[in-house]
Amino acid sequence: LHSFPTRRSSDLLEQVRAATGGAAWASLHRLHISARLRASGRDGHVDRWEDVEHGRFARESDLPPRHRQDGFDGVAVWTSGDNGVAYALGDEDTRLGAIDTSYQVMRGWWFPERRPASRESAGTQREGARAFDLVRMTPEAGRPFTVWVDRATHFIDRIVEQQGENQ
């Protein structure tokens, strides 16, 4: 079993920033991400809009016969289904998830002034030939999640967050 040293969380996150655009992140205000979906033999699409400065986000997915929208406006988490009627969600698990997603949308790990959070190294993991450094983060008023950073590419491979129904 090969062990490798744990790296400081701040150094890891700076490597991620350098590998994914560097200083350009500071001038990014909004993102629109569009993707095609294929599930159960059905084709559809999903669009996501991110307000990187303020952490607001919205998502619209269309996988016929289902059409969904949801998001966070900075105050309330909302959703709407096939009928188009929107309503706010007020449970604690949803609120915590929205705070964490908002922090991720803001790329708060690079911009702590946008939302404070604790960050600490969570060790290392291997999956086959791939090695990962893990950083555990907890945004202020949020819940902890773990960011997996690929040691070879310095890209974020995944973000793991335990949701309420899985606790």
Short mmCIF file of N, CA and C in Angstrom, two decimals:
data_model
loop_
_atom_site.label_atom_id
_atom_site.label_comp_id
_atom_site.label_asym_id
_atom_site.label_seq_id
_atom_site.Cartn_x
_atom_site.Cartn_y
_atom_site.Cartn_z
N LEU A 1 0.85 -1.18 0.00
CA LEU A 1 0.00 0.00 0.00
C LEU A 1 0.88 1.23 0.00
N HIS A 2 0.72 2.06 -0.99
CA HIS A 2 1.54 3.27 -1.14
C HIS A 2 0.85 4.44 -0.46
N SER A 3 1.55 5.12 0.43
CA SER A 3 0.96 6.30 1.05
C SER A 3 1.62 7.54 0.45
N PHE A 4 0.91 8.63 0.50
CA PHE A 4 1.45 9.88 -0.02
C PHE A 4 1.05 11.00 0.92
N PRO A 5 1.83 12.07 0.96
CA PRO A 5 1.60 13.12 1.95
C PRO A 5 0.31 13.90 1.70
N THR A 6 -0.29 14.34 2.79
CA THR A 6 -1.46 15.20 2.73
C THR A 6 -0.99 16.62 2.45
N ARG A 7 -1.70 17.31 1.56
CA ARG A 7 -1.36 18.68 1.21
C ARG A 7 -2.29 19.64 1.93
N ARG A 8 -1.82 20.87 2.14
CA ARG A 8 -2.65 21.89 2.78
C ARG A 8 -3.83 22.24 1.90
N SER A 9 -4.99 22.44 2.51
CA SER A 9 -6.20 22.72 1.75
C SER A 9 -6.07 24.00 0.93
N SER A 10 -5.44 25.03 1.48
CA SER A 10 -5.31 26.29 0.72
C SER A 10 -4.43 26.08 -0.51
N ASP A 11 -3.37 25.30 -0.40
CA ASP A 11 -2.51 25.02 -1.55
C ASP A 11 -3.27 24.23 -2.62
N LEU A 12 -4.04 23.24 -2.20
CA LEU A 12 -4.82 22.43 -3.14
C LEU A 12 -5.80 23.29 -3.92
N LEU A 13 -6.51 24.15 -3.22
CA LEU A 13 -7.52 24.98 -3.87
C LEU A 13 -6.90 26.00 -4.81
N GLU A 14 -5.71 26.48 -4.50
CA GLU A 14 -5.01 27.38 -5.42
C GLU A 14 -4.56 26.62 -6.67
N GLN A 15 -4.18 25.35 -6.52
CA GLN A 15 -3.84 24.54 -7.69
C GLN A 15 -5.05 24.33 -8.58
N VAL A 16 -6.22 24.13 -7.96
CA VAL A 16 -7.46 23.99 -8.74
C VAL A 16 -7.74 25.27 -9.51
N ARG A 17 -7.60 26.42 -8.84
CA ARG A 17 -7.87 27.70 -9.52
C ARG A 17 -6.92 27.87 -10.70
N ALA A 18 -5.65 27.60 -10.51
CA ALA A 18 -4.67 27.76 -11.59
C ALA A 18 -4.98 26.83 -12.76
N ALA A 19 -5.43 25.61 -12.46
CA ALA A 19 -5.70 24.63 -13.52
C ALA A 19 -6.99 24.92 -14.28
N THR A 20 -7.87 25.74 -13.71
CA THR A 20 -9.20 25.95 -14.31
C THR A 20 -9.47 27.39 -14.73
N GLY A 21 -8.45 28.20 -14.87
CA GLY A 21 -8.69 29.56 -15.35
C GLY A 21 -7.97 30.64 -14.59
N GLY A 22 -7.41 30.31 -13.44
CA GLY A 22 -6.62 31.26 -12.68
C GLY A 22 -7.37 32.53 -12.32
N ALA A 23 -6.73 33.65 -12.61
CA ALA A 23 -7.27 34.97 -12.25
C ALA A 23 -8.58 35.29 -12.95
N ALA A 24 -8.89 34.61 -14.06
CA ALA A 24 -10.13 34.87 -14.79
C ALA A 24 -11.37 34.64 -13.92
N TRP A 25 -11.27 33.77 -12.90
CA TRP A 25 -12.41 33.53 -12.02
C TRP A 25 -12.89 34.80 -11.34
N ALA A 26 -11.98 35.73 -11.06
CA ALA A 26 -12.36 36.96 -10.35
C ALA A 26 -13.27 37.84 -11.19
N SER A 27 -13.22 37.74 -12.50
CA SER A 27 -14.06 38.59 -13.35
C SER A 27 -15.31 37.86 -13.86
N LEU A 28 -15.49 36.62 -13.45
CA LEU A 28 -16.68 35.87 -13.86
C LEU A 28 -17.85 36.23 -12.96
N HIS A 29 -18.96 36.65 -13.57
CA HIS A 29 -20.14 37.05 -12.80
C HIS A 29 -21.28 36.06 -12.92
N ARG A 30 -21.47 35.50 -14.10
CA ARG A 30 -22.59 34.59 -14.32
C ARG A 30 -22.16 33.45 -15.25
N LEU A 31 -22.79 32.30 -15.04
CA LEU A 31 -22.57 31.13 -15.89
C LEU A 31 -23.90 30.59 -16.36
N HIS A 32 -23.92 30.09 -17.59
CA HIS A 32 -25.07 29.33 -18.09
C HIS A 32 -24.51 28.02 -18.62
N ILE A 33 -24.96 26.93 -18.05
CA ILE A 33 -24.49 25.60 -18.41
C ILE A 33 -25.66 24.86 -19.02
N SER A 34 -25.46 24.30 -20.19
CA SER A 34 -26.52 23.58 -20.89
C SER A 34 -26.01 22.19 -21.26
N ALA A 35 -26.85 21.19 -21.03
CA ALA A 35 -26.43 19.82 -21.32
C ALA A 35 -27.61 19.01 -21.84
N ARG A 36 -27.29 18.00 -22.62
CA ARG A 36 -28.31 17.06 -23.09
C ARG A 36 -28.39 15.91 -22.10
N LEU A 37 -29.60 15.38 -21.91
CA LEU A 37 -29.84 14.25 -21.02
C LEU A 37 -30.32 13.05 -21.81
N ARG A 38 -29.98 11.88 -21.34
CA ARG A 38 -30.56 10.65 -21.88
C ARG A 38 -30.75 9.73 -20.69
N ALA A 39 -32.00 9.34 -20.45
CA ALA A 39 -32.31 8.46 -19.33
C ALA A 39 -33.50 7.59 -19.70
N SER A 40 -33.39 6.32 -19.40
CA SER A 40 -34.48 5.36 -19.66
C SER A 40 -34.98 5.44 -21.09
N GLY A 41 -34.06 5.63 -22.04
CA GLY A 41 -34.43 5.69 -23.44
C GLY A 41 -35.07 7.01 -23.87
N ARG A 42 -35.09 7.98 -22.99
CA ARG A 42 -35.68 9.28 -23.31
C ARG A 42 -34.57 10.32 -23.44
N ASP A 43 -34.78 11.28 -24.34
CA ASP A 43 -33.83 12.37 -24.53
C ASP A 43 -34.41 13.66 -24.00
N GLY A 44 -33.56 14.49 -23.42
CA GLY A 44 -34.00 15.78 -22.89
C GLY A 44 -32.83 16.71 -22.73
N HIS A 45 -33.02 17.74 -21.93
CA HIS A 45 -31.95 18.70 -21.69
C HIS A 45 -32.08 19.29 -20.29
N VAL A 46 -31.00 19.87 -19.83
CA VAL A 46 -30.98 20.59 -18.56
C VAL A 46 -30.19 21.87 -18.78
N ASP A 47 -30.68 22.95 -18.22
CA ASP A 47 -29.98 24.23 -18.23
C ASP A 47 -29.83 24.69 -16.79
N ARG A 48 -28.68 25.27 -16.50
CA ARG A 48 -28.40 25.78 -15.15
C ARG A 48 -27.82 27.17 -15.30
N TRP A 49 -28.36 28.10 -14.51
CA TRP A 49 -27.87 29.47 -14.49
C TRP A 49 -27.30 29.72 -13.10
N GLU A 50 -26.08 30.28 -13.05
CA GLU A 50 -25.41 30.53 -11.79
C GLU A 50 -25.01 32.00 -11.70
N ASP A 51 -25.41 32.65 -10.62
CA ASP A 51 -24.96 34.00 -10.29
C ASP A 51 -23.75 33.82 -9.38
N VAL A 52 -22.57 33.83 -9.97
CA VAL A 52 -21.34 33.49 -9.27
C VAL A 52 -21.04 34.49 -8.15
N GLU A 53 -21.39 35.74 -8.35
CA GLU A 53 -21.12 36.77 -7.34
C GLU A 53 -21.95 36.59 -6.07
N HIS A 54 -23.22 36.22 -6.24
CA HIS A 54 -24.14 36.21 -5.11
C HIS A 54 -24.62 34.82 -4.69
N GLY A 55 -24.29 33.80 -5.46
CA GLY A 55 -24.64 32.43 -5.09
C GLY A 55 -26.05 32.01 -5.44
N ARG A 56 -26.75 32.80 -6.21
CA ARG A 56 -28.09 32.40 -6.63
C ARG A 56 -27.97 31.44 -7.81
N PHE A 57 -28.96 30.55 -7.95
CA PHE A 57 -28.91 29.60 -9.05
C PHE A 57 -30.31 29.14 -9.42
N ALA A 58 -30.45 28.70 -10.64
CA ALA A 58 -31.71 28.12 -11.12
C ALA A 58 -31.37 27.00 -12.09
N ARG A 59 -32.24 25.99 -12.09
CA ARG A 59 -32.05 24.86 -12.99
C ARG A 59 -33.40 24.52 -13.63
N GLU A 60 -33.35 24.20 -14.90
CA GLU A 60 -34.54 23.77 -15.61
C GLU A 60 -34.20 22.48 -16.34
N SER A 61 -34.99 21.44 -16.09
CA SER A 61 -34.75 20.17 -16.76
C SER A 61 -36.01 19.74 -17.49
N ASP A 62 -35.79 19.19 -18.65
CA ASP A 62 -36.89 18.72 -19.48
C ASP A 62 -36.52 17.34 -19.98
N LEU A 63 -37.15 16.34 -19.41
CA LEU A 63 -36.97 14.95 -19.84
C LEU A 63 -38.38 14.39 -19.98
N PRO A 64 -38.95 14.58 -21.18
CA PRO A 64 -40.37 14.24 -21.38
C PRO A 64 -40.71 12.87 -20.81
N PRO A 65 -41.82 12.80 -20.12
CA PRO A 65 -42.88 13.80 -20.01
C PRO A 65 -42.70 14.78 -18.86
N ARG A 66 -41.58 14.76 -18.14
CA ARG A 66 -41.36 15.61 -16.97
C ARG A 66 -40.67 16.92 -17.34
N HIS A 67 -41.13 18.00 -16.74
CA HIS A 67 -40.49 19.31 -16.87
C HIS A 67 -40.39 19.90 -15.46
N ARG A 68 -39.19 20.24 -15.03
CA ARG A 68 -38.96 20.73 -13.66
C ARG A 68 -38.12 22.00 -13.69
N GLN A 69 -38.35 22.82 -12.68
CA GLN A 69 -37.52 24.00 -12.44
C GLN A 69 -37.30 24.09 -10.94
N ASP A 70 -36.11 24.53 -10.54
CA ASP A 70 -35.85 24.77 -9.13
C ASP A 70 -34.70 25.74 -9.01
N GLY A 71 -34.53 26.28 -7.82
CA GLY A 71 -33.45 27.23 -7.63
C GLY A 71 -33.42 27.82 -6.24
N PHE A 72 -32.54 28.79 -6.10
CA PHE A 72 -32.33 29.52 -4.85
C PHE A 72 -32.09 30.97 -5.23
N ASP A 73 -32.92 31.87 -4.68
CA ASP A 73 -32.82 33.29 -5.03
C ASP A 73 -32.02 34.10 -4.03
N GLY A 74 -31.31 33.42 -3.13
CA GLY A 74 -30.54 34.10 -2.10
C GLY A 74 -31.27 34.14 -0.77
N VAL A 75 -32.58 33.90 -0.81
CA VAL A 75 -33.40 33.88 0.40
C VAL A 75 -34.18 32.58 0.49
N ALA A 76 -34.89 32.26 -0.58
CA ALA A 76 -35.79 31.10 -0.58
C ALA A 76 -35.35 30.06 -1.61
N VAL A 77 -35.58 28.80 -1.26
CA VAL A 77 -35.41 27.70 -2.18
C VAL A 77 -36.78 27.45 -2.79
N TRP A 78 -36.85 27.32 -4.10
CA TRP A 78 -38.14 27.17 -4.77
C TRP A 78 -38.07 26.03 -5.78
N THR A 79 -39.24 25.55 -6.14
CA THR A 79 -39.34 24.49 -7.13
C THR A 79 -40.67 24.61 -7.86
N SER A 80 -40.75 24.06 -9.03
CA SER A 80 -42.03 23.93 -9.75
C SER A 80 -41.98 22.65 -10.56
N GLY A 81 -43.13 22.08 -10.74
CA GLY A 81 -43.23 20.83 -11.47
C GLY A 81 -43.86 21.03 -12.82
N ASP A 82 -44.41 19.96 -13.35
CA ASP A 82 -44.99 19.96 -14.69
C ASP A 82 -46.09 21.00 -14.88
N ASN A 83 -46.80 21.35 -13.80
CA ASN A 83 -47.90 22.30 -13.93
C ASN A 83 -47.44 23.76 -13.94
N GLY A 84 -46.15 24.00 -13.68
CA GLY A 84 -45.60 25.36 -13.73
C GLY A 84 -45.82 26.19 -12.48
N VAL A 85 -46.51 25.65 -11.48
CA VAL A 85 -46.76 26.38 -10.25
C VAL A 85 -45.51 26.28 -9.36
N ALA A 86 -44.97 27.45 -8.99
CA ALA A 86 -43.77 27.49 -8.15
C ALA A 86 -44.16 27.63 -6.70
N TYR A 87 -43.37 27.01 -5.82
CA TYR A 87 -43.59 27.16 -4.39
C TYR A 87 -42.25 27.06 -3.68
N ALA A 88 -42.20 27.71 -2.52
CA ALA A 88 -40.98 27.73 -1.71
C ALA A 88 -40.91 26.47 -0.85
N LEU A 89 -39.70 26.00 -0.64
CA LEU A 89 -39.45 24.86 0.24
C LEU A 89 -38.86 25.40 1.53
N GLY A 90 -39.35 24.94 2.67
CA GLY A 90 -38.91 25.52 3.92
C GLY A 90 -38.29 24.56 4.91
N ASP A 91 -38.03 23.33 4.53
CA ASP A 91 -37.46 22.38 5.48
C ASP A 91 -35.96 22.64 5.68
N GLU A 92 -35.46 22.18 6.80
CA GLU A 92 -34.07 22.44 7.20
C GLU A 92 -33.07 21.79 6.24
N ASP A 93 -33.33 20.57 5.80
CA ASP A 93 -32.41 19.89 4.89
C ASP A 93 -32.27 20.66 3.58
N THR A 94 -33.37 21.15 3.05
CA THR A 94 -33.33 21.93 1.81
C THR A 94 -32.55 23.22 2.01
N ARG A 95 -32.76 23.88 3.15
CA ARG A 95 -32.05 25.13 3.44
C ARG A 95 -30.54 24.88 3.51
N LEU A 96 -30.14 23.85 4.21
CA LEU A 96 -28.71 23.53 4.33
C LEU A 96 -28.11 23.20 2.96
N GLY A 97 -28.83 22.42 2.17
CA GLY A 97 -28.35 22.08 0.83
C GLY A 97 -28.20 23.31 -0.05
N ALA A 98 -29.15 24.26 0.06
CA ALA A 98 -29.07 25.49 -0.73
C ALA A 98 -27.88 26.36 -0.31
N ILE A 99 -27.59 26.42 0.98
CA ILE A 99 -26.43 27.19 1.44
C ILE A 99 -25.15 26.59 0.88
N ASP A 100 -25.04 25.28 0.93
CA ASP A 100 -23.84 24.62 0.39
C ASP A 100 -23.72 24.82 -1.12
N THR A 101 -24.82 24.64 -1.84
CA THR A 101 -24.78 24.84 -3.30
C THR A 101 -24.47 26.29 -3.62
N SER A 102 -25.03 27.22 -2.87
CA SER A 102 -24.76 28.64 -3.07
C SER A 102 -23.25 28.92 -2.90
N TYR A 103 -22.65 28.35 -1.87
CA TYR A 103 -21.22 28.49 -1.63
C TYR A 103 -20.42 27.94 -2.82
N GLN A 104 -20.84 26.79 -3.33
CA GLN A 104 -20.16 26.19 -4.47
C GLN A 104 -20.32 27.03 -5.72
N VAL A 105 -21.52 27.57 -5.95
CA VAL A 105 -21.78 28.45 -7.10
C VAL A 105 -20.87 29.68 -7.03
N MET A 106 -20.69 30.24 -5.82
CA MET A 106 -19.83 31.42 -5.63
C MET A 106 -18.35 31.10 -5.72
N ARG A 107 -18.03 29.80 -5.78
CA ARG A 107 -16.63 29.38 -5.69
C ARG A 107 -16.03 30.00 -4.45
N GLY A 108 -16.78 29.86 -3.35
CA GLY A 108 -16.39 30.46 -2.07
C GLY A 108 -15.03 30.02 -1.56
N TRP A 109 -14.55 28.88 -2.02
CA TRP A 109 -13.23 28.42 -1.60
C TRP A 109 -12.14 29.36 -2.11
N TRP A 110 -12.41 30.13 -3.18
CA TRP A 110 -11.45 31.11 -3.67
C TRP A 110 -11.79 32.53 -3.24
N PHE A 111 -13.04 32.76 -2.84
CA PHE A 111 -13.51 34.09 -2.49
C PHE A 111 -14.17 34.06 -1.12
N PRO A 112 -13.39 33.96 -0.05
CA PRO A 112 -13.97 33.82 1.29
C PRO A 112 -14.81 35.03 1.71
N GLU A 113 -14.62 36.16 1.07
CA GLU A 113 -15.44 37.33 1.40
C GLU A 113 -16.89 37.16 0.95
N ARG A 114 -17.14 36.25 0.05
CA ARG A 114 -18.51 36.02 -0.43
C ARG A 114 -19.33 35.23 0.58
N ARG A 115 -18.73 34.26 1.24
CA ARG A 115 -19.38 33.51 2.31
C ARG A 115 -18.28 32.80 3.10
N PRO A 116 -18.16 33.12 4.38
CA PRO A 116 -17.14 32.45 5.19
C PRO A 116 -17.40 30.95 5.30
N ALA A 117 -16.33 30.20 5.47
CA ALA A 117 -16.44 28.75 5.64
C ALA A 117 -15.18 28.23 6.32
N SER A 118 -15.32 27.11 6.99
CA SER A 118 -14.14 26.43 7.50
C SER A 118 -13.67 25.46 6.42
N ARG A 119 -12.35 25.29 6.35
CA ARG A 119 -11.76 24.36 5.37
C ARG A 119 -10.63 23.62 6.06
N GLU A 120 -10.57 22.32 5.78
CA GLU A 120 -9.48 21.54 6.36
C GLU A 120 -9.18 20.35 5.46
N SER A 121 -7.96 19.91 5.50
CA SER A 121 -7.59 18.71 4.75
C SER A 121 -8.35 17.53 5.34
N ALA A 122 -8.85 16.67 4.46
CA ALA A 122 -9.56 15.46 4.90
C ALA A 122 -8.80 14.22 4.43
N GLY A 123 -7.50 14.37 4.17
CA GLY A 123 -6.69 13.23 3.81
C GLY A 123 -6.63 12.98 2.32
N THR A 124 -6.34 11.75 1.98
CA THR A 124 -6.16 11.35 0.59
C THR A 124 -6.93 10.05 0.34
N GLN A 125 -7.23 9.80 -0.92
CA GLN A 125 -7.90 8.57 -1.33
C GLN A 125 -7.32 8.12 -2.66
N ARG A 126 -7.38 6.83 -2.88
CA ARG A 126 -7.01 6.24 -4.17
C ARG A 126 -8.19 5.48 -4.72
N GLU A 127 -8.36 5.56 -6.04
CA GLU A 127 -9.31 4.73 -6.77
C GLU A 127 -8.57 4.21 -7.98
N GLY A 128 -8.17 2.97 -7.92
CA GLY A 128 -7.35 2.40 -8.99
C GLY A 128 -6.04 3.17 -9.08
N ALA A 129 -5.72 3.64 -10.27
CA ALA A 129 -4.47 4.38 -10.49
C ALA A 129 -4.59 5.86 -10.13
N ARG A 130 -5.80 6.32 -9.84
CA ARG A 130 -6.03 7.74 -9.56
C ARG A 130 -5.86 8.04 -8.07
N ALA A 131 -5.29 9.22 -7.80
CA ALA A 131 -5.10 9.68 -6.43
C ALA A 131 -5.82 11.01 -6.24
N PHE A 132 -6.39 11.20 -5.06
CA PHE A 132 -7.18 12.39 -4.76
C PHE A 132 -6.77 12.98 -3.42
N ASP A 133 -6.76 14.30 -3.36
CA ASP A 133 -6.66 15.01 -2.10
C ASP A 133 -8.08 15.46 -1.75
N LEU A 134 -8.45 15.31 -0.49
CA LEU A 134 -9.79 15.66 -0.05
C LEU A 134 -9.75 16.90 0.84
N VAL A 135 -10.69 17.80 0.61
CA VAL A 135 -10.83 19.00 1.43
C VAL A 135 -12.24 19.03 1.97
N ARG A 136 -12.36 19.10 3.28
CA ARG A 136 -13.68 19.18 3.93
C ARG A 136 -13.98 20.65 4.19
N MET A 137 -15.16 21.08 3.74
CA MET A 137 -15.58 22.47 3.90
C MET A 137 -16.93 22.52 4.57
N THR A 138 -17.13 23.56 5.38
CA THR A 138 -18.43 23.82 5.98
C THR A 138 -18.72 25.31 5.85
N PRO A 139 -19.58 25.69 4.91
CA PRO A 139 -19.93 27.10 4.79
C PRO A 139 -20.67 27.57 6.05
N GLU A 140 -20.50 28.85 6.38
CA GLU A 140 -21.23 29.42 7.52
C GLU A 140 -22.73 29.15 7.35
N ALA A 141 -23.35 28.59 8.38
CA ALA A 141 -24.77 28.24 8.42
C ALA A 141 -25.12 27.08 7.49
N GLY A 142 -24.11 26.38 6.94
CA GLY A 142 -24.35 25.24 6.07
C GLY A 142 -23.94 23.94 6.74
N ARG A 143 -23.79 22.89 5.95
CA ARG A 143 -23.36 21.61 6.47
C ARG A 143 -22.08 21.20 5.74
N PRO A 144 -21.32 20.30 6.32
CA PRO A 144 -20.05 19.91 5.70
C PRO A 144 -20.23 19.16 4.38
N PHE A 145 -19.26 19.35 3.50
CA PHE A 145 -19.16 18.56 2.28
C PHE A 145 -17.68 18.38 1.99
N THR A 146 -17.37 17.38 1.17
CA THR A 146 -15.97 17.07 0.86
C THR A 146 -15.73 17.21 -0.62
N VAL A 147 -14.67 17.95 -0.96
CA VAL A 147 -14.26 18.16 -2.34
C VAL A 147 -13.10 17.22 -2.63
N TRP A 148 -13.24 16.44 -3.71
CA TRP A 148 -12.19 15.53 -4.15
C TRP A 148 -11.42 16.19 -5.29
N VAL A 149 -10.12 16.40 -5.08
CA VAL A 149 -9.27 17.04 -6.08
C VAL A 149 -8.34 15.99 -6.67
N ASP A 150 -8.41 15.82 -7.99
CA ASP A 150 -7.54 14.86 -8.69
C ASP A 150 -6.10 15.36 -8.63
N ARG A 151 -5.22 14.55 -8.10
CA ARG A 151 -3.81 14.95 -7.96
C ARG A 151 -3.12 15.18 -9.30
N ALA A 152 -3.51 14.46 -10.34
CA ALA A 152 -2.84 14.58 -11.64
C ALA A 152 -3.29 15.82 -12.40
N THR A 153 -4.58 16.13 -12.37
CA THR A 153 -5.11 17.23 -13.18
C THR A 153 -5.32 18.52 -12.39
N HIS A 154 -5.45 18.39 -11.09
CA HIS A 154 -5.82 19.51 -10.19
C HIS A 154 -7.24 19.99 -10.45
N PHE A 155 -8.07 19.14 -11.04
CA PHE A 155 -9.48 19.47 -11.24
C PHE A 155 -10.29 18.88 -10.08
N ILE A 156 -11.41 19.53 -9.78
CA ILE A 156 -12.34 18.95 -8.82
C ILE A 156 -13.03 17.78 -9.53
N ASP A 157 -12.92 16.61 -8.95
CA ASP A 157 -13.50 15.41 -9.53
C ASP A 157 -14.95 15.23 -9.07
N ARG A 158 -15.20 15.55 -7.80
CA ARG A 158 -16.55 15.41 -7.26
C ARG A 158 -16.66 16.17 -5.94
N ILE A 159 -17.89 16.41 -5.57
CA ILE A 159 -18.21 17.01 -4.27
C ILE A 159 -19.20 16.06 -3.60
N VAL A 160 -18.87 15.62 -2.40
CA VAL A 160 -19.69 14.66 -1.68
C VAL A 160 -20.31 15.37 -0.47
N GLU A 161 -21.64 15.32 -0.42
CA GLU A 161 -22.38 15.96 0.66
C GLU A 161 -23.44 14.99 1.16
N GLN A 162 -23.49 14.80 2.47
CA GLN A 162 -24.50 13.92 3.04
C GLN A 162 -25.78 14.72 3.26
N GLN A 163 -26.84 14.29 2.63
CA GLN A 163 -28.13 14.98 2.77
C GLN A 163 -28.91 14.36 3.92
N GLY A 164 -29.90 15.10 4.38
CA GLY A 164 -30.67 14.72 5.56
C GLY A 164 -31.23 13.32 5.54
N GLU A 165 -31.80 12.91 4.41
CA GLU A 165 -32.42 11.59 4.38
C GLU A 165 -31.39 10.47 4.45
N ASN A 166 -30.10 10.80 4.31
CA ASN A 166 -29.06 9.78 4.36
C ASN A 166 -28.28 9.81 5.67
N GLN A 167 -28.73 10.63 6.62
CA GLN A 167 -28.00 10.76 7.90
C GLN A 167 -28.45 9.73 8.90
#
